[in-house]
């Protein structure tokens, strides 16, 4: 069995736990590999996180940002999230229990009894391009983010017009991402058990309230009078497009697969600032 490990960058506690986990895996004849940034912290050889799709399990040690980074490389491989004292919507395992939980997942995999849950992702596409899938949100905004950088935007759901006005941008968010950028822009919290997407306009002149739509809905954002527009996935992948243009955002065929225990959504809410 091959296990990929990603530790939060610049966090020595995460790096030490990654090293201890690697040693524990070696004792049960499981191969452990670490991403390049974690390898640099530990002074060992690492591999690109993009190669983690060849693993049987990925362990993310840190916060939700580390989990999202690991998920991009895992590409469908089950992920076990270890929470280092942050909000932890995606990371259900405490550091004290991390090694035991990892070894339990190894045993379950070998016995054919591993339990995995799927969490939806979304993907943005244009006329001749497609972005990587996003677990939290896709944002469409004007030439720059924030005041004075907006554009005229038209938002449709399954072809029906919902809103059209000048705005800083539009967020389309999964339930997992509702507590992130969406929340800071006035969007609602969505329980992970809800199968829906949230559409939230950002500082719209004459916008509509945030809207929850079915998980399988197609949301299109048409950008008109702007020199350029930017599409951003999970705050990491960016694409500049030339208006007038239509961006289609919908459920991805590639969900994130979660291993291990389930986090307590309401307990995690208590850690929000």
PDB file of C-alpha atoms in Angstrom:
ATOM      1  CA  UNK A   1       0.000   0.000   0.000  1.00  0.00           C
ATOM      2  CA  UNK A   2       1.223   3.496  -0.864  1.00  0.00           C
ATOM      3  CA  UNK A   3       0.337   6.496   1.334  1.00  0.00           C
ATOM      4  CA  UNK A   4       0.964  10.114   0.351  1.00  0.00           C
ATOM      5  CA  UNK A   5       1.515  12.670   3.124  1.00  0.00           C
ATOM      6  CA  UNK A   6       1.127  16.455   2.879  1.00  0.00           C
ATOM      7  CA  UNK A   7       2.072  18.658   5.840  1.00  0.00           C
ATOM      8  CA  UNK A   8       1.114  22.301   6.226  1.00  0.00           C
ATOM      9  CA  UNK A   9       3.902  24.388   4.760  1.00  0.00           C
ATOM     10  CA  UNK A  10       6.046  26.180   7.339  1.00  0.00           C
ATOM     11  CA  UNK A  11       4.466  24.315  10.264  1.00  0.00           C
ATOM     12  CA  UNK A  12       7.118  22.344  12.150  1.00  0.00           C
ATOM     13  CA  UNK A  13       4.499  20.469  14.165  1.00  0.00           C
ATOM     14  CA  UNK A  14       2.918  19.226  10.959  1.00  0.00           C
ATOM     15  CA  UNK A  15       6.319  18.218   9.572  1.00  0.00           C
ATOM     16  CA  UNK A  16       7.219  16.252  12.717  1.00  0.00           C
ATOM     17  CA  UNK A  17       3.883  14.443  12.629  1.00  0.00           C
ATOM     18  CA  UNK A  18       4.455  13.634   8.954  1.00  0.00           C
ATOM     19  CA  UNK A  19       7.813  12.075   9.871  1.00  0.00           C
ATOM     20  CA  UNK A  20       6.285  10.038  12.718  1.00  0.00           C
ATOM     21  CA  UNK A  21       3.494   8.857  10.437  1.00  0.00           C
ATOM     22  CA  UNK A  22       6.006   7.775   7.797  1.00  0.00           C
ATOM     23  CA  UNK A  23       7.899   5.720  10.374  1.00  0.00           C
ATOM     24  CA  UNK A  24       4.689   4.087  11.618  1.00  0.00           C
ATOM     25  CA  UNK A  25       3.722   3.157   8.052  1.00  0.00           C
ATOM     26  CA  UNK A  26       7.129   1.591   7.435  1.00  0.00           C
ATOM     27  CA  UNK A  27       6.588  -0.649  10.462  1.00  0.00           C
ATOM     28  CA  UNK A  28       3.483  -2.141   8.819  1.00  0.00           C
ATOM     29  CA  UNK A  29       5.157  -2.506   5.403  1.00  0.00           C
ATOM     30  CA  UNK A  30       3.311   0.415   3.816  1.00  0.00           C
ATOM     31  CA  UNK A  31       5.183   2.818   1.556  1.00  0.00           C
ATOM     32  CA  UNK A  32       5.036   6.487   2.567  1.00  0.00           C
ATOM     33  CA  UNK A  33       5.779   9.364   0.180  1.00  0.00           C
ATOM     34  CA  UNK A  34       5.733  13.081   1.011  1.00  0.00           C
ATOM     35  CA  UNK A  35       5.174  16.079  -1.242  1.00  0.00           C
ATOM     36  CA  UNK A  36       8.110  18.258  -2.229  1.00  0.00           C
ATOM     37  CA  UNK A  37       7.444  21.037   0.314  1.00  0.00           C
ATOM     38  CA  UNK A  38       7.124  18.579   3.193  1.00  0.00           C
ATOM     39  CA  UNK A  39      10.260  16.774   2.005  1.00  0.00           C
ATOM     40  CA  UNK A  40      12.201  20.044   2.161  1.00  0.00           C
ATOM     41  CA  UNK A  41      11.113  20.541   5.783  1.00  0.00           C
ATOM     42  CA  UNK A  42      12.205  17.004   6.661  1.00  0.00           C
ATOM     43  CA  UNK A  43      15.384  16.933   4.581  1.00  0.00           C
ATOM     44  CA  UNK A  44      14.256  13.874   2.622  1.00  0.00           C
ATOM     45  CA  UNK A  45      13.337  13.126  -0.977  1.00  0.00           C
ATOM     46  CA  UNK A  46       9.842  14.120  -2.025  1.00  0.00           C
ATOM     47  CA  UNK A  47       7.541  13.902  -5.032  1.00  0.00           C
ATOM     48  CA  UNK A  48       5.190  16.423  -6.693  1.00  0.00           C
ATOM     49  CA  UNK A  49       1.769  16.478  -5.067  1.00  0.00           C
ATOM     50  CA  UNK A  50       0.323  15.980  -8.554  1.00  0.00           C
ATOM     51  CA  UNK A  51       1.664  12.416  -8.469  1.00  0.00           C
ATOM     52  CA  UNK A  52      -0.423  11.500  -5.411  1.00  0.00           C
ATOM     53  CA  UNK A  53      -3.110  10.086  -7.674  1.00  0.00           C
ATOM     54  CA  UNK A  54      -0.959   6.938  -7.731  1.00  0.00           C
ATOM     55  CA  UNK A  55      -1.387   6.481  -3.952  1.00  0.00           C
ATOM     56  CA  UNK A  56      -3.985   4.360  -2.167  1.00  0.00           C
ATOM     57  CA  UNK A  57      -4.483   6.925   0.613  1.00  0.00           C
ATOM     58  CA  UNK A  58      -3.485  10.563   1.126  1.00  0.00           C
ATOM     59  CA  UNK A  59      -2.983  12.088   4.575  1.00  0.00           C
ATOM     60  CA  UNK A  60      -3.359  15.864   4.933  1.00  0.00           C
ATOM     61  CA  UNK A  61      -1.854  17.373   8.110  1.00  0.00           C
ATOM     62  CA  UNK A  62      -2.801  21.002   8.796  1.00  0.00           C
ATOM     63  CA  UNK A  63      -5.836  23.120   8.043  1.00  0.00           C
ATOM     64  CA  UNK A  64      -8.467  23.260   5.333  1.00  0.00           C
ATOM     65  CA  UNK A  65      -6.035  25.007   2.975  1.00  0.00           C
ATOM     66  CA  UNK A  66      -3.631  22.094   3.232  1.00  0.00           C
ATOM     67  CA  UNK A  67      -6.516  19.704   2.585  1.00  0.00           C
ATOM     68  CA  UNK A  68      -7.525  21.571  -0.579  1.00  0.00           C
ATOM     69  CA  UNK A  69      -3.925  21.457  -1.792  1.00  0.00           C
ATOM     70  CA  UNK A  70      -3.739  17.714  -1.128  1.00  0.00           C
ATOM     71  CA  UNK A  71      -7.079  17.143  -2.853  1.00  0.00           C
ATOM     72  CA  UNK A  72      -5.807  18.720  -6.066  1.00  0.00           C
ATOM     73  CA  UNK A  73      -3.095  16.080  -6.290  1.00  0.00           C
ATOM     74  CA  UNK A  74      -5.126  13.184  -4.922  1.00  0.00           C
ATOM     75  CA  UNK A  75      -7.632  13.304  -7.796  1.00  0.00           C
ATOM     76  CA  UNK A  76     -10.080  10.771  -6.349  1.00  0.00           C
ATOM     77  CA  UNK A  77      -7.746   8.982  -3.933  1.00  0.00           C
ATOM     78  CA  UNK A  78      -9.302   8.883  -0.403  1.00  0.00           C
ATOM     79  CA  UNK A  79      -7.975  11.640   1.884  1.00  0.00           C
ATOM     80  CA  UNK A  80      -7.658  11.516   5.664  1.00  0.00           C
ATOM     81  CA  UNK A  81      -7.516  14.991   7.207  1.00  0.00           C
ATOM     82  CA  UNK A  82      -5.598  15.695  10.423  1.00  0.00           C
ATOM     83  CA  UNK A  83      -6.550  18.985  12.080  1.00  0.00           C
ATOM     84  CA  UNK A  84      -3.843  21.069  13.738  1.00  0.00           C
ATOM     85  CA  UNK A  85      -6.098  23.241  15.858  1.00  0.00           C
ATOM     86  CA  UNK A  86      -7.701  25.243  13.059  1.00  0.00           C
ATOM     87  CA  UNK A  87     -11.375  25.419  12.072  1.00  0.00           C
ATOM     88  CA  UNK A  88     -11.234  21.933  10.611  1.00  0.00           C
ATOM     89  CA  UNK A  89     -14.367  21.494   8.486  1.00  0.00           C
ATOM     90  CA  UNK A  90     -12.490  18.985   6.348  1.00  0.00           C
ATOM     91  CA  UNK A  91     -10.079  17.574   8.920  1.00  0.00           C
ATOM     92  CA  UNK A  92     -11.767  15.330  11.463  1.00  0.00           C
ATOM     93  CA  UNK A  93      -8.759  13.652  13.096  1.00  0.00           C
ATOM     94  CA  UNK A  94      -6.865  15.120  16.051  1.00  0.00           C
ATOM     95  CA  UNK A  95      -3.033  15.000  16.064  1.00  0.00           C
ATOM     96  CA  UNK A  96      -3.076  12.630  19.049  1.00  0.00           C
ATOM     97  CA  UNK A  97      -5.173  10.129  17.093  1.00  0.00           C
ATOM     98  CA  UNK A  98      -3.514  10.648  13.710  1.00  0.00           C
ATOM     99  CA  UNK A  99      -1.182   7.661  13.569  1.00  0.00           C
ATOM    100  CA  UNK A 100      -3.789   5.257  14.951  1.00  0.00           C
ATOM    101  CA  UNK A 101      -6.354   6.480  12.398  1.00  0.00           C
ATOM    102  CA  UNK A 102      -3.873   6.200   9.517  1.00  0.00           C
ATOM    103  CA  UNK A 103      -2.957   2.645  10.517  1.00  0.00           C
ATOM    104  CA  UNK A 104      -6.646   1.786  10.860  1.00  0.00           C
ATOM    105  CA  UNK A 105      -7.204   3.010   7.284  1.00  0.00           C
ATOM    106  CA  UNK A 106      -4.283   0.897   6.085  1.00  0.00           C
ATOM    107  CA  UNK A 107      -5.753  -2.180   7.764  1.00  0.00           C
ATOM    108  CA  UNK A 108      -9.226  -1.463   6.360  1.00  0.00           C
ATOM    109  CA  UNK A 109      -7.806  -1.015   2.854  1.00  0.00           C
ATOM    110  CA  UNK A 110      -5.949  -4.319   3.035  1.00  0.00           C
ATOM    111  CA  UNK A 111      -9.048  -6.099   4.293  1.00  0.00           C
ATOM    112  CA  UNK A 112     -11.260  -4.528   1.646  1.00  0.00           C
ATOM    113  CA  UNK A 113     -13.395  -2.752   4.240  1.00  0.00           C
ATOM    114  CA  UNK A 114     -12.391   0.897   3.842  1.00  0.00           C
ATOM    115  CA  UNK A 115     -15.308   3.320   4.210  1.00  0.00           C
ATOM    116  CA  UNK A 116     -15.145   6.375   1.947  1.00  0.00           C
ATOM    117  CA  UNK A 117     -17.503   9.356   1.585  1.00  0.00           C
ATOM    118  CA  UNK A 118     -17.757  11.566  -1.489  1.00  0.00           C
ATOM    119  CA  UNK A 119     -17.864  15.360  -1.416  1.00  0.00           C
ATOM    120  CA  UNK A 120     -18.811  17.193  -4.628  1.00  0.00           C
ATOM    121  CA  UNK A 121     -16.535  19.524  -6.528  1.00  0.00           C
ATOM    122  CA  UNK A 122     -17.411  22.052  -9.235  1.00  0.00           C
ATOM    123  CA  UNK A 123     -15.743  22.957 -12.498  1.00  0.00           C
ATOM    124  CA  UNK A 124     -15.719  26.100 -14.634  1.00  0.00           C
ATOM    125  CA  UNK A 125     -15.654  25.886 -18.427  1.00  0.00           C
ATOM    126  CA  UNK A 126     -15.626  28.303 -21.343  1.00  0.00           C
ATOM    127  CA  UNK A 127     -15.887  27.976 -25.109  1.00  0.00           C
ATOM    128  CA  UNK A 128     -12.529  26.249 -25.482  1.00  0.00           C
ATOM    129  CA  UNK A 129     -11.173  25.723 -21.974  1.00  0.00           C
ATOM    130  CA  UNK A 130     -11.846  23.890 -18.720  1.00  0.00           C
ATOM    131  CA  UNK A 131     -10.328  24.595 -15.307  1.00  0.00           C
ATOM    132  CA  UNK A 132      -9.313  22.068 -12.670  1.00  0.00           C
ATOM    133  CA  UNK A 133     -12.144  21.016 -10.359  1.00  0.00           C
ATOM    134  CA  UNK A 134     -12.661  23.098  -7.200  1.00  0.00           C
ATOM    135  CA  UNK A 135     -13.790  21.812  -3.830  1.00  0.00           C
ATOM    136  CA  UNK A 136     -14.778  25.152  -2.276  1.00  0.00           C
ATOM    137  CA  UNK A 137     -15.740  27.725  -4.875  1.00  0.00           C
ATOM    138  CA  UNK A 138     -15.345  29.243  -8.298  1.00  0.00           C
ATOM    139  CA  UNK A 139     -15.184  33.051  -8.454  1.00  0.00           C
ATOM    140  CA  UNK A 140     -15.727  35.181 -11.531  1.00  0.00           C
ATOM    141  CA  UNK A 141     -14.673  38.809 -11.130  1.00  0.00           C
ATOM    142  CA  UNK A 142     -13.560  41.813 -13.160  1.00  0.00           C
ATOM    143  CA  UNK A 143     -10.013  42.827 -14.088  1.00  0.00           C
ATOM    144  CA  UNK A 144      -9.092  43.033 -10.419  1.00  0.00           C
ATOM    145  CA  UNK A 145     -10.813  41.980  -7.225  1.00  0.00           C
ATOM    146  CA  UNK A 146     -12.499  44.545  -5.023  1.00  0.00           C
ATOM    147  CA  UNK A 147     -13.909  48.071  -5.375  1.00  0.00           C
ATOM    148  CA  UNK A 148     -13.503  49.577  -8.822  1.00  0.00           C
ATOM    149  CA  UNK A 149     -12.554  46.282 -10.424  1.00  0.00           C
ATOM    150  CA  UNK A 150     -15.984  44.937 -11.271  1.00  0.00           C
ATOM    151  CA  UNK A 151     -17.922  44.249 -14.434  1.00  0.00           C
ATOM    152  CA  UNK A 152     -21.445  43.913 -15.747  1.00  0.00           C
ATOM    153  CA  UNK A 153     -22.509  40.356 -14.984  1.00  0.00           C
ATOM    154  CA  UNK A 154     -25.521  38.266 -15.902  1.00  0.00           C
ATOM    155  CA  UNK A 155     -26.266  35.156 -13.841  1.00  0.00           C
ATOM    156  CA  UNK A 156     -28.462  32.341 -15.124  1.00  0.00           C
ATOM    157  CA  UNK A 157     -29.468  29.033 -13.560  1.00  0.00           C
ATOM    158  CA  UNK A 158     -30.286  26.271 -16.030  1.00  0.00           C
ATOM    159  CA  UNK A 159     -30.771  28.981 -18.639  1.00  0.00           C
ATOM    160  CA  UNK A 160     -33.197  31.111 -16.586  1.00  0.00           C
ATOM    161  CA  UNK A 161     -32.094  34.640 -15.719  1.00  0.00           C
ATOM    162  CA  UNK A 162     -31.543  35.199 -11.987  1.00  0.00           C
ATOM    163  CA  UNK A 163     -29.650  38.462 -11.824  1.00  0.00           C
ATOM    164  CA  UNK A 164     -27.956  41.059 -13.975  1.00  0.00           C
ATOM    165  CA  UNK A 165     -26.077  44.103 -12.719  1.00  0.00           C
ATOM    166  CA  UNK A 166     -22.665  45.613 -12.189  1.00  0.00           C
ATOM    167  CA  UNK A 167     -20.793  43.776  -9.414  1.00  0.00           C
ATOM    168  CA  UNK A 168     -17.323  43.016  -8.149  1.00  0.00           C
ATOM    169  CA  UNK A 169     -17.959  39.392  -9.029  1.00  0.00           C
ATOM    170  CA  UNK A 170     -19.961  36.216  -8.494  1.00  0.00           C
ATOM    171  CA  UNK A 171     -19.196  33.240  -6.257  1.00  0.00           C
ATOM    172  CA  UNK A 172     -20.511  29.736  -6.895  1.00  0.00           C
ATOM    173  CA  UNK A 173     -19.870  27.641  -3.814  1.00  0.00           C
ATOM    174  CA  UNK A 174     -20.226  24.018  -2.707  1.00  0.00           C
ATOM    175  CA  UNK A 175     -21.539  23.173   0.781  1.00  0.00           C
ATOM    176  CA  UNK A 176     -17.935  22.452   1.824  1.00  0.00           C
ATOM    177  CA  UNK A 177     -16.922  25.933   0.697  1.00  0.00           C
ATOM    178  CA  UNK A 178     -19.845  27.825   2.185  1.00  0.00           C
ATOM    179  CA  UNK A 179     -17.846  28.657   5.328  1.00  0.00           C
ATOM    180  CA  UNK A 180     -14.925  30.124   3.357  1.00  0.00           C
ATOM    181  CA  UNK A 181     -14.918  33.046   0.883  1.00  0.00           C
ATOM    182  CA  UNK A 182     -18.695  32.757   0.458  1.00  0.00           C
ATOM    183  CA  UNK A 183     -19.305  33.526   4.139  1.00  0.00           C
ATOM    184  CA  UNK A 184     -17.101  36.632   4.043  1.00  0.00           C
ATOM    185  CA  UNK A 185     -19.175  37.935   1.107  1.00  0.00           C
ATOM    186  CA  UNK A 186     -22.448  37.533   3.000  1.00  0.00           C
ATOM    187  CA  UNK A 187     -23.427  34.119   1.674  1.00  0.00           C
ATOM    188  CA  UNK A 188     -25.126  31.521   3.896  1.00  0.00           C
ATOM    189  CA  UNK A 189     -23.598  28.641   5.775  1.00  0.00           C
ATOM    190  CA  UNK A 190     -24.703  25.340   4.254  1.00  0.00           C
ATOM    191  CA  UNK A 191     -24.693  22.068   6.168  1.00  0.00           C
ATOM    192  CA  UNK A 192     -22.567  19.432   4.384  1.00  0.00           C
ATOM    193  CA  UNK A 193     -25.594  17.157   4.192  1.00  0.00           C
ATOM    194  CA  UNK A 194     -27.371  19.591   1.849  1.00  0.00           C
ATOM    195  CA  UNK A 195     -27.031  18.734  -1.840  1.00  0.00           C
ATOM    196  CA  UNK A 196     -26.885  22.203  -3.321  1.00  0.00           C
ATOM    197  CA  UNK A 197     -24.736  25.032  -4.635  1.00  0.00           C
ATOM    198  CA  UNK A 198     -24.756  28.648  -3.472  1.00  0.00           C
ATOM    199  CA  UNK A 199     -24.690  31.599  -5.863  1.00  0.00           C
ATOM    200  CA  UNK A 200     -23.507  34.791  -4.150  1.00  0.00           C
ATOM    201  CA  UNK A 201     -22.986  38.145  -5.875  1.00  0.00           C
ATOM    202  CA  UNK A 202     -20.169  40.325  -4.590  1.00  0.00           C
ATOM    203  CA  UNK A 203     -20.981  43.996  -3.973  1.00  0.00           C
ATOM    204  CA  UNK A 204     -23.594  44.116  -6.699  1.00  0.00           C
ATOM    205  CA  UNK A 205     -25.193  47.486  -7.543  1.00  0.00           C
ATOM    206  CA  UNK A 206     -28.674  45.997  -8.000  1.00  0.00           C
ATOM    207  CA  UNK A 207     -28.083  42.369  -7.206  1.00  0.00           C
ATOM    208  CA  UNK A 208     -30.244  39.590  -5.880  1.00  0.00           C
ATOM    209  CA  UNK A 209     -29.862  37.782  -2.518  1.00  0.00           C
ATOM    210  CA  UNK A 210     -27.639  34.686  -2.311  1.00  0.00           C
ATOM    211  CA  UNK A 211     -29.389  31.718  -3.875  1.00  0.00           C
ATOM    212  CA  UNK A 212     -29.179  27.987  -3.140  1.00  0.00           C
ATOM    213  CA  UNK A 213     -29.727  25.873  -6.253  1.00  0.00           C
ATOM    214  CA  UNK A 214     -29.768  22.097  -6.826  1.00  0.00           C
ATOM    215  CA  UNK A 215     -26.387  20.393  -6.863  1.00  0.00           C
ATOM    216  CA  UNK A 216     -26.827  19.381 -10.500  1.00  0.00           C
ATOM    217  CA  UNK A 217     -27.830  22.868 -11.691  1.00  0.00           C
ATOM    218  CA  UNK A 218     -25.762  24.650 -14.324  1.00  0.00           C
ATOM    219  CA  UNK A 219     -24.858  28.221 -13.354  1.00  0.00           C
ATOM    220  CA  UNK A 220     -23.704  30.518 -16.153  1.00  0.00           C
ATOM    221  CA  UNK A 221     -22.037  33.884 -15.598  1.00  0.00           C
ATOM    222  CA  UNK A 222     -21.849  36.185 -18.618  1.00  0.00           C
ATOM    223  CA  UNK A 223     -19.347  39.041 -18.402  1.00  0.00           C
ATOM    224  CA  UNK A 224     -19.823  42.006 -20.743  1.00  0.00           C
ATOM    225  CA  UNK A 225     -18.341  45.479 -20.285  1.00  0.00           C
ATOM    226  CA  UNK A 226     -14.893  44.892 -18.813  1.00  0.00           C
ATOM    227  CA  UNK A 227     -11.408  44.963 -20.291  1.00  0.00           C
ATOM    228  CA  UNK A 228     -10.930  41.438 -18.933  1.00  0.00           C
ATOM    229  CA  UNK A 229     -12.330  39.054 -16.354  1.00  0.00           C
ATOM    230  CA  UNK A 230     -10.736  36.467 -14.088  1.00  0.00           C
ATOM    231  CA  UNK A 231     -11.987  33.011 -13.116  1.00  0.00           C
ATOM    232  CA  UNK A 232     -10.499  31.633  -9.893  1.00  0.00           C
ATOM    233  CA  UNK A 233     -10.876  28.133  -8.446  1.00  0.00           C
ATOM    234  CA  UNK A 234     -10.331  27.608  -4.707  1.00  0.00           C
ATOM    235  CA  UNK A 235      -8.106  30.687  -4.636  1.00  0.00           C
ATOM    236  CA  UNK A 236      -5.360  28.731  -6.420  1.00  0.00           C
ATOM    237  CA  UNK A 237      -6.047  28.284 -10.115  1.00  0.00           C
ATOM    238  CA  UNK A 238      -6.680  31.390 -12.198  1.00  0.00           C
ATOM    239  CA  UNK A 239      -7.678  32.053 -15.782  1.00  0.00           C
ATOM    240  CA  UNK A 240      -8.033  35.431 -17.470  1.00  0.00           C
ATOM    241  CA  UNK A 241     -10.776  35.648 -20.095  1.00  0.00           C
ATOM    242  CA  UNK A 242     -11.812  38.329 -22.587  1.00  0.00           C
ATOM    243  CA  UNK A 243     -15.393  39.693 -22.426  1.00  0.00           C
ATOM    244  CA  UNK A 244     -17.950  39.340 -23.718  1.00  0.00           C
ATOM    245  CA  UNK A 245     -17.779  35.765 -22.536  1.00  0.00           C
ATOM    246  CA  UNK A 246     -19.859  33.127 -20.770  1.00  0.00           C
ATOM    247  CA  UNK A 247     -18.504  30.943 -17.980  1.00  0.00           C
ATOM    248  CA  UNK A 248     -20.394  27.777 -17.123  1.00  0.00           C
ATOM    249  CA  UNK A 249     -20.061  26.381 -13.588  1.00  0.00           C
ATOM    250  CA  UNK A 250     -21.446  22.987 -12.672  1.00  0.00           C
ATOM    251  CA  UNK A 251     -20.832  19.841 -10.693  1.00  0.00           C
ATOM    252  CA  UNK A 252     -17.603  18.055 -11.562  1.00  0.00           C
ATOM    253  CA  UNK A 253     -17.468  14.387 -12.483  1.00  0.00           C
ATOM    254  CA  UNK A 254     -14.540  14.075 -10.057  1.00  0.00           C
ATOM    255  CA  UNK A 255     -15.598  14.341  -6.370  1.00  0.00           C
ATOM    256  CA  UNK A 256     -13.246  14.430  -3.400  1.00  0.00           C
ATOM    257  CA  UNK A 257     -13.261  11.164  -1.465  1.00  0.00           C
ATOM    258  CA  UNK A 258     -12.918  11.364   2.323  1.00  0.00           C
ATOM    259  CA  UNK A 259     -11.560   8.601   4.557  1.00  0.00           C
ATOM    260  CA  UNK A 260     -11.727   8.269   8.337  1.00  0.00           C
ATOM    261  CA  UNK A 261     -14.173   9.784  10.836  1.00  0.00           C
ATOM    262  CA  UNK A 262     -16.575  12.624  10.055  1.00  0.00           C
ATOM    263  CA  UNK A 263     -15.934  16.082  11.487  1.00  0.00           C
ATOM    264  CA  UNK A 264     -18.560  17.749  13.686  1.00  0.00           C
ATOM    265  CA  UNK A 265     -19.858  20.636  11.571  1.00  0.00           C
ATOM    266  CA  UNK A 266     -21.270  22.552  14.530  1.00  0.00           C
ATOM    267  CA  UNK A 267     -18.134  22.106  16.619  1.00  0.00           C
ATOM    268  CA  UNK A 268     -16.084  23.486  13.736  1.00  0.00           C
ATOM    269  CA  UNK A 269     -18.448  26.480  13.487  1.00  0.00           C
ATOM    270  CA  UNK A 270     -17.477  27.385  17.034  1.00  0.00           C
ATOM    271  CA  UNK A 271     -13.905  28.030  15.857  1.00  0.00           C
ATOM    272  CA  UNK A 272     -14.894  30.626  13.261  1.00  0.00           C
ATOM    273  CA  UNK A 273     -13.755  34.148  14.073  1.00  0.00           C
TER     274      UNK A 273
END
